mmCIF file of C-alpha atoms and ligand atoms in Angstrom:
data_model
loop_
_atom_site.group_PDB
_atom_site.id
_atom_site.type_symbol
_atom_site.label_atom_id
_atom_site.label_comp_id
_atom_site.label_asym_id
_atom_site.label_seq_id
_atom_site.Cartn_x
_atom_site.Cartn_y
_atom_site.Cartn_z
ATOM 1 C CA MET R 1 24.046 -33.135 -34.652
ATOM 2 C CA SER R 2 25.100 -32.214 -37.985
ATOM 3 C CA LYS R 3 22.852 -34.051 -40.848
ATOM 4 C CA LYS R 4 24.354 -36.790 -42.975
ATOM 5 C CA ARG R 5 25.999 -35.649 -46.224
ATOM 6 C CA ILE R 6 23.972 -37.171 -49.458
ATOM 7 C CA VAL R 7 25.464 -36.268 -52.797
ATOM 8 C CA VAL R 8 23.735 -37.348 -55.572
ATOM 9 C CA LEU R 9 24.669 -37.711 -59.383
ATOM 10 C CA THR R 10 22.510 -36.870 -61.912
ATOM 11 C CA GLY R 11 22.029 -37.211 -65.538
ATOM 12 C CA ALA R 12 19.310 -36.728 -68.276
ATOM 13 C CA GLY R 13 17.302 -40.028 -66.754
ATOM 14 C CA VAL R 14 16.182 -37.665 -63.466
ATOM 15 C CA SER R 15 14.306 -35.696 -66.266
ATOM 16 C CA ALA R 16 13.200 -37.776 -68.087
ATOM 17 C CA GLU R 17 9.887 -37.929 -66.847
ATOM 18 C CA SER R 18 9.792 -33.694 -67.365
ATOM 19 C CA GLY R 19 9.380 -34.317 -70.828
ATOM 20 C CA ILE R 20 13.385 -33.930 -71.771
ATOM 21 C CA LYS R 21 15.047 -36.098 -74.007
ATOM 22 C CA THR R 22 17.936 -38.447 -72.864
ATOM 23 C CA PHE R 23 21.004 -38.599 -74.967
ATOM 24 C CA ARG R 24 21.593 -42.108 -75.655
ATOM 25 C CA ASP R 25 18.238 -44.248 -74.750
ATOM 26 C CA SER R 26 16.328 -45.045 -78.250
ATOM 27 C CA GLY R 27 14.820 -41.912 -79.497
ATOM 28 C CA GLY R 28 17.428 -40.036 -77.440
ATOM 29 C CA LEU R 29 19.371 -37.175 -78.864
ATOM 30 C CA TRP R 30 21.897 -38.418 -80.017
ATOM 31 C CA GLU R 31 19.918 -40.385 -81.987
ATOM 32 C CA GLU R 32 18.554 -37.531 -84.042
ATOM 33 C CA TYR R 33 21.484 -35.323 -84.352
ATOM 34 C CA ASP R 34 25.542 -36.646 -84.904
ATOM 35 C CA ILE R 35 27.388 -35.015 -81.564
ATOM 36 C CA MET R 36 29.878 -33.667 -83.985
ATOM 37 C CA ASP R 37 27.657 -31.467 -85.966
ATOM 38 C CA VAL R 38 26.215 -29.637 -82.700
ATOM 39 C CA ALA R 39 28.197 -30.232 -79.798
ATOM 40 C CA THR R 40 32.135 -30.152 -80.624
ATOM 41 C CA PRO R 41 33.881 -26.754 -80.698
ATOM 42 C CA GLU R 42 34.534 -27.775 -84.480
ATOM 43 C CA ALA R 43 30.706 -27.657 -84.987
ATOM 44 C CA TRP R 44 30.519 -24.122 -83.469
ATOM 45 C CA GLU R 45 33.553 -22.707 -85.769
ATOM 46 C CA ARG R 46 31.665 -24.920 -88.775
ATOM 47 C CA ASN R 47 28.300 -24.010 -88.446
ATOM 48 C CA ARG R 48 27.240 -21.406 -85.872
ATOM 49 C CA ASP R 49 23.526 -21.368 -86.903
ATOM 50 C CA LEU R 50 22.907 -24.756 -86.762
ATOM 51 C CA VAL R 51 24.847 -24.997 -83.428
ATOM 52 C CA MET R 52 22.857 -21.749 -81.988
ATOM 53 C CA GLU R 53 19.191 -23.303 -83.252
ATOM 54 C CA PHE R 54 20.530 -26.800 -81.756
ATOM 55 C CA TYR R 55 20.554 -25.072 -78.344
ATOM 56 C CA ASN R 56 17.776 -22.346 -79.213
ATOM 57 C CA GLN R 57 15.377 -25.494 -79.332
ATOM 58 C CA ARG R 58 16.215 -27.061 -76.771
ATOM 59 C CA ARG R 59 16.210 -23.791 -74.605
ATOM 60 C CA LYS R 60 12.677 -22.957 -75.549
ATOM 61 C CA GLN R 61 11.332 -26.420 -74.440
ATOM 62 C CA LEU R 62 13.225 -25.621 -71.129
ATOM 63 C CA TYR R 63 10.854 -22.956 -70.418
ATOM 64 C CA GLU R 64 7.933 -25.209 -71.400
ATOM 65 C CA VAL R 65 8.561 -27.857 -68.603
ATOM 66 C CA GLU R 66 8.417 -28.697 -64.960
ATOM 67 C CA PRO R 67 10.569 -30.334 -62.358
ATOM 68 C CA ASN R 68 8.988 -33.663 -61.868
ATOM 69 C CA ALA R 69 8.653 -36.085 -58.468
ATOM 70 C CA ALA R 70 12.608 -36.554 -58.318
ATOM 71 C CA HIS R 71 13.441 -33.288 -58.230
ATOM 72 C CA TYR R 72 10.455 -32.157 -55.745
ATOM 73 C CA ALA R 73 11.725 -35.265 -53.502
ATOM 74 C CA LEU R 74 15.559 -34.768 -53.511
ATOM 75 C CA ALA R 75 14.499 -30.665 -52.599
ATOM 76 C CA GLU R 76 12.295 -32.318 -50.219
ATOM 77 C CA LEU R 77 15.778 -34.644 -48.263
ATOM 78 C CA GLU R 78 17.348 -31.345 -47.463
ATOM 79 C CA LYS R 79 15.089 -31.222 -44.345
ATOM 80 C CA ASP R 80 16.692 -33.567 -42.936
ATOM 81 C CA TYR R 81 19.830 -33.999 -44.760
ATOM 82 C CA ASP R 82 22.910 -31.896 -45.808
ATOM 83 C CA VAL R 83 22.262 -32.670 -49.640
ATOM 84 C CA ARG R 84 24.357 -31.871 -52.632
ATOM 85 C CA ILE R 85 23.868 -32.325 -56.314
ATOM 86 C CA ILE R 86 26.204 -32.846 -59.076
ATOM 87 C CA THR R 87 24.497 -32.555 -62.355
ATOM 88 C CA GLN R 88 25.545 -33.415 -65.747
ATOM 89 C CA ASN R 89 22.386 -31.619 -67.207
ATOM 90 C CA VAL R 90 22.212 -28.305 -68.199
ATOM 91 C CA ASP R 91 18.639 -27.971 -67.606
ATOM 92 C CA ASP R 92 17.497 -25.947 -64.191
ATOM 93 C CA LEU R 93 14.951 -28.000 -63.210
ATOM 94 C CA HIS R 94 16.843 -28.932 -59.889
ATOM 95 C CA GLU R 95 16.855 -25.644 -58.612
ATOM 96 C CA ARG R 96 13.406 -24.711 -60.090
ATOM 97 C CA ALA R 97 12.497 -27.895 -57.501
ATOM 98 C CA GLY R 98 14.359 -25.859 -54.547
ATOM 99 C CA SER R 99 17.454 -28.013 -54.009
ATOM 100 C CA THR R 100 19.809 -25.225 -52.893
ATOM 101 C CA HIS R 101 23.156 -26.626 -53.836
ATOM 102 C CA VAL R 102 23.683 -27.981 -57.490
ATOM 103 C CA MET R 103 26.704 -28.254 -59.504
ATOM 104 C CA HIS R 104 26.625 -28.423 -62.869
ATOM 105 C CA LEU R 105 29.068 -30.156 -64.634
ATOM 106 C CA HIS R 106 28.488 -29.823 -68.277
ATOM 107 C CA GLY R 107 27.196 -26.142 -68.153
ATOM 108 C CA GLU R 108 23.894 -24.198 -68.146
ATOM 109 C CA MET R 109 21.126 -23.927 -70.847
ATOM 110 C CA LYS R 110 19.913 -20.717 -69.527
ATOM 111 C CA LYS R 111 23.322 -19.058 -70.021
ATOM 112 C CA VAL R 112 25.659 -17.813 -72.770
ATOM 113 C CA ARG R 113 29.549 -16.877 -72.873
ATOM 114 C CA SER R 114 31.717 -15.124 -74.392
ATOM 115 C CA SER R 115 33.584 -17.009 -76.955
ATOM 116 C CA VAL R 116 36.650 -14.948 -76.293
ATOM 117 C CA ASP R 117 37.006 -15.349 -72.625
ATOM 118 C CA GLU R 118 34.907 -18.142 -71.299
ATOM 119 C CA ASN R 119 34.492 -16.105 -67.530
ATOM 120 C CA LEU R 120 32.349 -14.036 -69.270
ATOM 121 C CA VAL R 121 29.236 -15.292 -68.691
ATOM 122 C CA TYR R 122 25.465 -13.972 -68.669
ATOM 123 C CA THR R 123 22.328 -15.285 -68.301
ATOM 124 C CA LEU R 124 20.010 -14.725 -71.551
ATOM 125 C CA ASP R 125 16.849 -13.019 -71.435
ATOM 126 C CA GLY R 126 14.271 -15.731 -73.182
ATOM 127 C CA TRP R 127 14.866 -18.799 -75.073
ATOM 128 C CA GLU R 128 17.294 -17.342 -78.767
ATOM 129 C CA LEU R 129 20.440 -16.732 -79.043
ATOM 130 C CA LYS R 130 21.159 -14.900 -81.999
ATOM 131 C CA PRO R 131 23.724 -14.553 -84.534
ATOM 132 C CA GLY R 132 25.034 -10.954 -84.240
ATOM 133 C CA ASP R 133 24.477 -11.099 -80.078
ATOM 134 C CA GLN R 134 27.875 -10.186 -78.360
ATOM 135 C CA CYS R 135 29.953 -10.275 -75.036
ATOM 136 C CA GLU R 136 31.192 -6.958 -73.832
ATOM 137 C CA LYS R 137 34.446 -7.388 -75.657
ATOM 138 C CA GLY R 138 32.205 -7.807 -79.110
ATOM 139 C CA SER R 139 32.594 -11.377 -79.769
ATOM 140 C CA GLN R 140 29.787 -13.280 -80.456
ATOM 141 C CA LEU R 141 27.926 -14.879 -77.474
ATOM 142 C CA ARG R 142 28.212 -19.114 -77.934
ATOM 143 C CA PRO R 143 25.853 -21.591 -75.522
ATOM 144 C CA HIS R 144 27.299 -22.079 -71.709
ATOM 145 C CA ILE R 145 27.409 -25.452 -72.436
ATOM 146 C CA VAL R 146 30.732 -28.092 -72.037
ATOM 147 C CA TRP R 147 31.210 -29.512 -75.519
ATOM 148 C CA PHE R 148 32.577 -32.294 -76.177
ATOM 149 C CA GLY R 149 36.193 -32.016 -76.623
ATOM 150 C CA GLU R 150 36.285 -29.214 -74.195
ATOM 151 C CA PRO R 151 37.807 -29.278 -70.247
ATOM 152 C CA VAL R 152 35.384 -30.065 -67.189
ATOM 153 C CA HIS R 153 36.427 -27.342 -65.214
ATOM 154 C CA MET R 154 34.120 -28.504 -62.004
ATOM 155 C CA ILE R 155 35.889 -31.901 -61.955
ATOM 156 C CA PRO R 156 37.987 -31.010 -58.947
ATOM 157 C CA ALA R 157 35.098 -29.507 -56.688
ATOM 158 C CA ALA R 158 32.808 -32.674 -58.389
ATOM 159 C CA ALA R 159 35.837 -35.059 -57.372
ATOM 160 C CA GLU R 160 36.250 -33.367 -53.991
ATOM 161 C CA LEU R 161 32.770 -33.347 -53.038
ATOM 162 C CA SER R 162 32.145 -36.901 -53.955
ATOM 163 C CA ALA R 163 35.055 -37.844 -51.314
ATOM 164 C CA THR R 164 33.301 -36.024 -48.380
ATOM 165 C CA ALA R 165 29.669 -38.119 -49.476
ATOM 166 C CA ASP R 166 28.194 -40.499 -46.404
ATOM 167 C CA ILE R 167 26.014 -41.437 -48.897
ATOM 168 C CA TYR R 168 25.635 -41.434 -52.542
ATOM 169 C CA VAL R 169 23.580 -41.838 -55.270
ATOM 170 C CA ILE R 170 23.113 -41.724 -58.509
ATOM 171 C CA ILE R 171 20.078 -41.014 -60.618
ATOM 172 C CA GLY R 172 19.423 -41.755 -64.675
ATOM 173 C CA THR R 173 22.985 -41.527 -66.065
ATOM 174 C CA SER R 174 24.262 -44.562 -68.822
ATOM 175 C CA LEU R 175 27.983 -43.676 -66.973
ATOM 176 C CA ASN R 176 29.150 -43.288 -70.513
ATOM 177 C CA VAL R 177 30.287 -39.739 -70.416
ATOM 178 C CA TYR R 178 33.906 -39.226 -68.604
ATOM 179 C CA PRO R 179 35.292 -37.534 -66.727
ATOM 180 C CA ALA R 180 31.891 -37.451 -65.326
ATOM 181 C CA ALA R 181 31.584 -40.846 -64.914
ATOM 182 C CA GLY R 182 34.760 -41.393 -63.157
ATOM 183 C CA LEU R 183 33.269 -39.456 -59.918
ATOM 184 C CA VAL R 184 32.441 -42.584 -58.011
ATOM 185 C CA ASP R 185 35.892 -43.149 -57.703
ATOM 186 C CA TYR R 186 36.140 -40.702 -55.378
ATOM 187 C CA VAL R 187 33.382 -42.055 -53.262
ATOM 188 C CA ARG R 188 35.437 -43.563 -49.900
ATOM 189 C CA PRO R 189 35.228 -46.825 -49.583
ATOM 190 C CA GLY R 190 32.084 -48.459 -47.280
ATOM 191 C CA THR R 191 30.125 -45.121 -48.425
ATOM 192 C CA PRO R 192 27.032 -47.062 -49.355
ATOM 193 C CA VAL R 193 25.918 -46.305 -53.276
ATOM 194 C CA TYR R 194 22.182 -46.639 -54.555
ATOM 195 C CA LEU R 195 21.468 -46.469 -58.361
ATOM 196 C CA ILE R 196 18.445 -45.382 -59.694
ATOM 197 C CA ASP R 197 17.708 -46.020 -63.271
ATOM 198 C CA PRO R 198 14.780 -48.261 -65.047
ATOM 199 C CA ALA R 199 17.882 -50.172 -66.935
ATOM 200 C CA LYS R 200 21.037 -51.082 -65.493
ATOM 201 C CA PRO R 201 23.998 -49.073 -67.253
ATOM 202 C CA GLY R 202 26.145 -51.087 -69.824
ATOM 203 C CA ALA R 203 29.279 -48.848 -68.863
ATOM 204 C CA ILE R 204 29.141 -49.410 -64.939
ATOM 205 C CA HIS R 205 32.412 -50.388 -62.961
ATOM 206 C CA ILE R 206 30.805 -49.508 -59.231
ATOM 207 C CA PRO R 207 32.522 -52.321 -56.962
ATOM 208 C CA LYS R 208 29.091 -52.131 -54.874
ATOM 209 C CA PHE R 209 26.061 -50.780 -54.877
ATOM 210 C CA THR R 210 22.390 -51.033 -54.399
ATOM 211 C CA PHE R 211 20.306 -51.384 -57.823
ATOM 212 C CA ILE R 212 17.050 -49.503 -57.603
ATOM 213 C CA GLN R 213 15.454 -50.897 -61.156
ATOM 214 C CA GLU R 214 12.789 -48.235 -61.313
ATOM 215 C CA LYS R 215 12.160 -44.443 -63.183
ATOM 216 C CA ALA R 216 13.684 -41.578 -61.199
ATOM 217 C CA SER R 217 10.405 -40.478 -59.603
ATOM 218 C CA THR R 218 9.423 -43.865 -58.485
ATOM 219 C CA GLY R 219 13.044 -44.944 -57.079
ATOM 220 C CA THR R 220 13.686 -41.787 -55.331
ATOM 221 C CA LYS R 221 10.409 -42.044 -53.545
ATOM 222 C CA LYS R 222 11.783 -45.882 -52.847
ATOM 223 C CA LEU R 223 15.091 -44.889 -51.731
ATOM 224 C CA VAL R 224 13.725 -42.483 -49.240
ATOM 225 C CA GLU R 225 10.683 -44.577 -47.644
ATOM 226 C CA GLU R 226 13.190 -48.151 -48.036
ATOM 227 C CA TYR R 227 16.687 -47.087 -47.406
ATOM 228 C CA LEU R 228 17.933 -43.877 -45.625
HETATM 229 N N1 APR O 1 14.045 -42.374 -64.699
HETATM 230 C C1 APR O 1 15.642 -42.606 -64.453
HETATM 231 N N2 APR O 1 16.536 -42.979 -65.490
HETATM 232 C C2 APR O 1 16.233 -43.120 -66.792
HETATM 233 C C3 APR O 1 14.703 -42.743 -67.161
HETATM 234 C C4 APR O 1 13.578 -42.647 -65.776
HETATM 235 N N3 APR O 1 12.144 -41.840 -66.440
HETATM 236 N N4 APR O 1 14.392 -42.753 -68.470
HETATM 237 C C5 APR O 1 15.820 -43.026 -69.174
HETATM 238 N N5 APR O 1 16.613 -42.973 -67.815
HETATM 239 C C6 APR O 1 18.351 -43.212 -67.919
HETATM 240 C C7 APR O 1 18.793 -44.366 -68.826
HETATM 241 O O1 APR O 1 18.483 -45.779 -68.975
HETATM 242 C C8 APR O 1 20.245 -44.033 -69.352
HETATM 243 O O2 APR O 1 21.011 -44.844 -67.611
HETATM 244 O O3 APR O 1 18.945 -42.659 -67.933
HETATM 245 C C9 APR O 1 20.242 -42.768 -68.767
HETATM 246 C C10 APR O 1 20.214 -41.545 -69.794
HETATM 247 O O4 APR O 1 22.334 -41.774 -70.425
HETATM 248 P P1 APR O 1 21.982 -40.741 -71.105
HETATM 249 O O5 APR O 1 21.536 -40.514 -72.461
HETATM 250 O O6 APR O 1 23.178 -41.167 -71.834
HETATM 251 O O7 APR O 1 22.234 -39.550 -70.280
HETATM 252 P P2 APR O 1 23.713 -38.888 -69.697
HETATM 253 O O8 APR O 1 24.115 -40.072 -68.917
HETATM 254 O O9 APR O 1 23.083 -37.908 -68.478
HETATM 255 O O10 APR O 1 24.982 -38.429 -70.224
HETATM 256 C C11 APR O 1 25.765 -37.759 -70.286
HETATM 257 O O11 APR O 1 26.579 -36.889 -72.377
HETATM 258 O O12 APR O 1 25.894 -36.346 -73.899
HETATM 259 C C12 APR O 1 26.166 -35.872 -72.710
HETATM 260 O O13 APR O 1 26.798 -33.609 -71.889
HETATM 261 C C13 APR O 1 25.920 -34.112 -72.068
HETATM 262 O O14 APR O 1 25.563 -34.566 -69.924
HETATM 263 C C14 APR O 1 25.453 -35.609 -71.093
HETATM 264 C C15 APR O 1 26.464 -36.284 -70.945
#
């Protein structure tokens, strides 16, 4: 018999217990930085050094943190389920925990790409992207991140995947950012939806779901032990 498919949509909250800041919680990254200064194509045009430095610092931190119990539990679930992860996160903690199907909606921190040809993507050697680092076409390399105002190319594939779920799980996202937050609209009616988050996301518009009001680590454990 084929395994049931669990599609998991994750956000910054799944990595919070690894020590990575979320964006919109109190003390989150968007309290410290203005999105318009570091995470838009306009910011890149205006102040490349600042944008590079912002992502360099976060990339450096990524080498210092480890996956947490939630990442490991999701990897472990592959023994019994066909687990597909759709993440808004740009860290690689799902992969490092052992998950084998991870779709990154908003890019990947450890990768960089050409600023003239978005198909030229490279894995950066180390944490630091420097002014003058160039792609093979001679243009400055930029972070491989989907900035505000840029298209999210993975959305059609993620929507299609969401429609194949037998079980849908949402972990650690405020569901504030579209189009990612709209993926749940593609889940087939009647599919059980579980939401794991210590705080109920204000932006939630899902008709029916089971709310596991816990941190990602304990919430994922509870999901596996009590609901699956
Ligand atoms: N476990 C689970 N959830 C947590 C935890 C935790 N330990 N700590 C905080 N959270 C929850 C918060 O309650 C909130 O609902 O994680 C969510 C974080 O929300 P955001 O900071 O808005 O992060 P996210 O939803 O991933 O942001 C989406 O916005 O800035 C962009 O591109 C960036 O991918 C990001 C997108």
